[in-house]
XYZ file of C-alpha atoms in Angstrom:
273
model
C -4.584 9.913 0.137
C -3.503 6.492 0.353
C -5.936 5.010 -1.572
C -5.485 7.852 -4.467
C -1.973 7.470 -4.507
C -2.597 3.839 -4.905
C -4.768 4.129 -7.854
C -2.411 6.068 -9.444
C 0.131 3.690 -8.718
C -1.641 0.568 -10.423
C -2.885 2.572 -13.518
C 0.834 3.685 -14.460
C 2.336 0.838 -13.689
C -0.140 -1.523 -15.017
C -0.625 -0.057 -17.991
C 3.042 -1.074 -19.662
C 2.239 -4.508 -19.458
C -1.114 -4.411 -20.738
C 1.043 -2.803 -24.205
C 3.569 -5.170 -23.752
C 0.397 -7.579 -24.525
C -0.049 -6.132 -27.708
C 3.162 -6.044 -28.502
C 3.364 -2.218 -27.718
C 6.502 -1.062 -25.667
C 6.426 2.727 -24.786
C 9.278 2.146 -22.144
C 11.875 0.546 -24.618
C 10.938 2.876 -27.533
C 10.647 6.413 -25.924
C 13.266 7.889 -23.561
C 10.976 10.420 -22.276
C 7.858 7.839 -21.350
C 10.950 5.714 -19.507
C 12.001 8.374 -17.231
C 8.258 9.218 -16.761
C 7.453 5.916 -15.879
C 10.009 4.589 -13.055
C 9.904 8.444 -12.138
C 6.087 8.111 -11.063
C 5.622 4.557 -10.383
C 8.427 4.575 -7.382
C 6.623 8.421 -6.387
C 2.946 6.642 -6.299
C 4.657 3.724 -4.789
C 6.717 5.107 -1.785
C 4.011 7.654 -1.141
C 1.034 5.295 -0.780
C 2.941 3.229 0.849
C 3.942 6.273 3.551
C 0.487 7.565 3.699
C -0.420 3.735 5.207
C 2.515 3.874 7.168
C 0.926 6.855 9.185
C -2.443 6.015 8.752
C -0.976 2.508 11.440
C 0.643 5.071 13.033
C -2.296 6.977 13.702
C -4.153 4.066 15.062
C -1.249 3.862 16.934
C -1.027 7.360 18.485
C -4.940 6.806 18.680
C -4.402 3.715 21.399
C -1.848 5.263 23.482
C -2.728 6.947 26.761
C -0.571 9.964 26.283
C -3.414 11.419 24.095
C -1.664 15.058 24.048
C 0.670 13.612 21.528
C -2.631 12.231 19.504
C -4.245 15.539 19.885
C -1.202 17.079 18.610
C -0.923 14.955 15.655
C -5.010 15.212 14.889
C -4.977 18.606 14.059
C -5.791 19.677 10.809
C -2.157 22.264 10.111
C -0.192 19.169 11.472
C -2.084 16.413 8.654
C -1.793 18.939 5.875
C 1.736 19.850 6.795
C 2.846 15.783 7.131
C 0.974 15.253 4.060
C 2.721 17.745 1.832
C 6.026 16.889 3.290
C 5.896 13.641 2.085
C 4.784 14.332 -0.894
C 7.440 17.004 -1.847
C 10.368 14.873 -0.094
C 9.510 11.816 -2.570
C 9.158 14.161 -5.464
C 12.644 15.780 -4.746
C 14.275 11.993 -3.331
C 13.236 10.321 -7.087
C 14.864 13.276 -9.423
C 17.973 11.258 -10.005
C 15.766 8.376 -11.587
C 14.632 11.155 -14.842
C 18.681 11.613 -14.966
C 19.797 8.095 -14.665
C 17.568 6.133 -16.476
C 17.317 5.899 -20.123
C 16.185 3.237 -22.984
C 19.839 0.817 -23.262
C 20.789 -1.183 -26.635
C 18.188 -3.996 -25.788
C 14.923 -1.253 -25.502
C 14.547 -1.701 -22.354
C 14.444 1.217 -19.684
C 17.022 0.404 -16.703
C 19.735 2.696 -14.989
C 22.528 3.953 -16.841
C 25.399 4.003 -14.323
C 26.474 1.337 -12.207
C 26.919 3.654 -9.126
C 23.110 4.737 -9.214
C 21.633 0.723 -10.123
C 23.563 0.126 -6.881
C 21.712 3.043 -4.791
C 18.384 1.524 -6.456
C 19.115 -2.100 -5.576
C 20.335 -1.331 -2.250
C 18.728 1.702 -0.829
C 15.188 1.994 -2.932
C 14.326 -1.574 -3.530
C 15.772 -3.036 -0.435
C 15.298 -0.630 2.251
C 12.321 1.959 1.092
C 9.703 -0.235 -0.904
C 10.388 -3.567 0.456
C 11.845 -3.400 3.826
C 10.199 -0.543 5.963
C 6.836 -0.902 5.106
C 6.686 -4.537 6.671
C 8.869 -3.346 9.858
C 6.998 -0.184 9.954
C 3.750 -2.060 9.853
C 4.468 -4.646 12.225
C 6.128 -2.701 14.627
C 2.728 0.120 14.997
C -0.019 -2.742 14.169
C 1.296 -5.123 16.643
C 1.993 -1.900 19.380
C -1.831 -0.969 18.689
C -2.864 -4.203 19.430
C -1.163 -4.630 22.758
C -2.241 -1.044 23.789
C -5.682 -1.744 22.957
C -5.583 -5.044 25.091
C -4.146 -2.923 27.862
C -6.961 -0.446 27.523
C -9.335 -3.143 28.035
C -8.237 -4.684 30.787
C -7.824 -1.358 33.240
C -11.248 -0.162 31.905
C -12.967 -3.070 33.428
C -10.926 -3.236 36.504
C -11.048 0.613 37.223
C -14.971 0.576 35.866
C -17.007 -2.321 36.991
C -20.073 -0.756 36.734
C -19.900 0.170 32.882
C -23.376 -0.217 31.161
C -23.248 -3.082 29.087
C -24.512 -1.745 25.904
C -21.366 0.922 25.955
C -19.130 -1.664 26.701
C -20.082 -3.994 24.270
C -19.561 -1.114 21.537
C -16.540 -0.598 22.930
C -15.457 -4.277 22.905
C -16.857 -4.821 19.073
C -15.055 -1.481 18.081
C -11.471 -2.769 19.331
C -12.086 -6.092 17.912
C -12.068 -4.581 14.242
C -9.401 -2.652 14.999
C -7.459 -5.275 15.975
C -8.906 -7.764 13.071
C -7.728 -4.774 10.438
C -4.272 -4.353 11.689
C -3.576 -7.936 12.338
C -5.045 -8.261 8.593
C -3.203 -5.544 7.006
C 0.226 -6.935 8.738
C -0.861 -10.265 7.047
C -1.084 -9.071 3.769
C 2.093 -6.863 3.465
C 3.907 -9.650 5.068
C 2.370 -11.882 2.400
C 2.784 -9.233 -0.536
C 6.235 -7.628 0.552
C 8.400 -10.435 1.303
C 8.713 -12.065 -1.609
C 9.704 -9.117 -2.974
C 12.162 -8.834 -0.183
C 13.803 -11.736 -0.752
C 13.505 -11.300 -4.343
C 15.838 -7.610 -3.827
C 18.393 -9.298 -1.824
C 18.900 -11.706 -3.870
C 19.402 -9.355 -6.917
C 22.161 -7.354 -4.568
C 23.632 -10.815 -3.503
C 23.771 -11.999 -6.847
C 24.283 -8.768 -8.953
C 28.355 -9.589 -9.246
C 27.489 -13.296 -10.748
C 28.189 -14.588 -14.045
C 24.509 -16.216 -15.236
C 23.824 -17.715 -18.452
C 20.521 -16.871 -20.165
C 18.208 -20.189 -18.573
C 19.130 -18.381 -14.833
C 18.524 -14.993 -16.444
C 14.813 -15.800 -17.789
C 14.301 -18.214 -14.533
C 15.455 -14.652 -12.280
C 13.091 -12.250 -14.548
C 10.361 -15.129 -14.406
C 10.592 -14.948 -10.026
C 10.887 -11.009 -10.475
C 7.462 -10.393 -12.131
C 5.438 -12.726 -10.224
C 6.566 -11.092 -6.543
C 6.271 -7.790 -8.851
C 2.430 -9.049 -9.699
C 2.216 -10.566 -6.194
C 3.295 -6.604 -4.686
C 0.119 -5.241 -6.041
C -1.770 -6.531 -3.491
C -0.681 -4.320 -0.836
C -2.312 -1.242 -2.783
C -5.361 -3.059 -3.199
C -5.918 -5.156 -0.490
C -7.727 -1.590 1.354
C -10.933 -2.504 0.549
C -11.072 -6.001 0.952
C -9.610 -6.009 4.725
C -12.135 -2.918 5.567
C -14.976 -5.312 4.317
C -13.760 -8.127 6.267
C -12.834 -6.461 9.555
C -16.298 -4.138 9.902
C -19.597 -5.307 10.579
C -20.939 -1.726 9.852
C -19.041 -1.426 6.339
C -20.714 -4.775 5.375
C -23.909 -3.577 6.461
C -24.014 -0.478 4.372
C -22.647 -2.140 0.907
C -25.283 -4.666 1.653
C -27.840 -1.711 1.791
C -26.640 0.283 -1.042
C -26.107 -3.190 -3.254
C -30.048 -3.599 -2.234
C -31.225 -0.392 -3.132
C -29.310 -0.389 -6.291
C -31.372 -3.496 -7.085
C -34.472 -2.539 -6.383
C -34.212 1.001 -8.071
C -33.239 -0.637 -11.135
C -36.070 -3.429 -10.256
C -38.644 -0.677 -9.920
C -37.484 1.438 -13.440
C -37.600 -1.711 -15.505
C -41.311 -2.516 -13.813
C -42.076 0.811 -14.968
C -40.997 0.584 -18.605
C -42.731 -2.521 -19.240
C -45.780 -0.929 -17.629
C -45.849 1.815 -19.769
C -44.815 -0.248 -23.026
């Protein structure tokens, strides 16, 4: 779901600035298409960004030794029932942004009270998209890590006589894990704190008299660590490549067949030419 949401994410938010490119604005020009837009892009960004929240909270739940709770939490009712919560709570959370946003004097889309561009400074940039995904992350990843470590050591002290081969699948199976969260904490902490410090400086700074060189300097920091946040919704991929032997192994087999397939039809034509 992650992933999908994350798709979704990128293609509408994308999108706007590959128009902007050709000198086509939808957002400044059409009310409706600018509550659309910051409606969905904050939806497909707070829920992809939830669904990895409890997919590190799953590995979390996965590595403790109360496994009744993990159990609990594996069943199928519980995943559809989390999932559809989230869902409906960010679809219900975001209504305000269709009533408060509209296309201003300049044709650009931005809030139109000052009360509600506070709550999305303060609460929705600042806390929900920038702030709790790296604490959230950290906190879980970083847990996992330490309960997987403790795992380790009180299976070989309580099980001496382990075959090897199991425990060497064991040990290369927690060393991925612990390469993909220590990975994925890298790369929110890389993606998501610029933008961090980008939002509290915008709340800091949103009293301020600026002349127009700070203005374009601020908007010129705000899309880059807006660019630079993208990488946390596509970053999935890359770290699952890195961190697993056996992923590797498969792409490299599919890659290969692909290849020769294509080798083989291409053999064939000429043959037959």
């Amino acid at each position: 779901m992650a992933s999908i949401y994350s798709i979704l994410h990128l293609f509408n938010s994308l999108l706007p600035r590959i128009l902007i490119g050709f000198q086509i604005d939808p957002t400044g020009t059409s009310k409706v298409y600018c509550k659309l837009n910051i409606y969905l892009s904050n939806q497909f960004s707070l829920t992809a960004q939830t669904f990895l929240i409890l997919a590190t909270v799953d590995r979390y739940l996965c590595s403790c030794r109360q496994l009744r709770y993990y159990r609990e939490w594996k069943k199928v009712k519980s995943i559809r029932i989390v999932i559809g919560i989230t869902i409906i709570f960010y679809i219900l959370l975001l209504i305000p942004h269709l009533i408060f946003y509209d296309t201003n004097s300049d044709n650009a889309c931005s809030p139109t009270s000052n009360s509600f561009n506070y709550y999305v400074i303060y609460f929705m940039d600042l806390i929900l998209i920038t702030l709790t995904p790296i604490v959230a992350t950290m906190y879980f990843g970083l847990n996992t890590c330490i309960n997987i470590r403790q795992q380790r050591k009180t299976v070989h002290a309580a099980a001496p006589h382990t075959t090897i081969v199991k425990s060497a699948i064991r040990n290369r199976m927690e060393k991925q894990t612990m390469r993909m969260l220590l990975l994925q904490i890298f790369v929110n902490c890389i993606s998501s704190t610029p933008l961090l410090v980008q939002s509290i400086y915008a709340s800091a700074t949103l009293q301020n008299d600026k002349d127009l060189l700070l203005v374009a300097q601020e908007n010129l920091f705000k899309t880059i660590v807006r660019l630079l946040s993208y990488v946390t919704y596509t970053a999935g991929f890359y770290i699952n490549f890195i961190s697993s032997s056996e992923i590797r192994r498969i792409l490299k087999e599919k890659v290969h067949r692909r290849h020769y397939s294509t080798t083989q039809v291409t053999t064939d034509n000429h043959t037959a030419n």
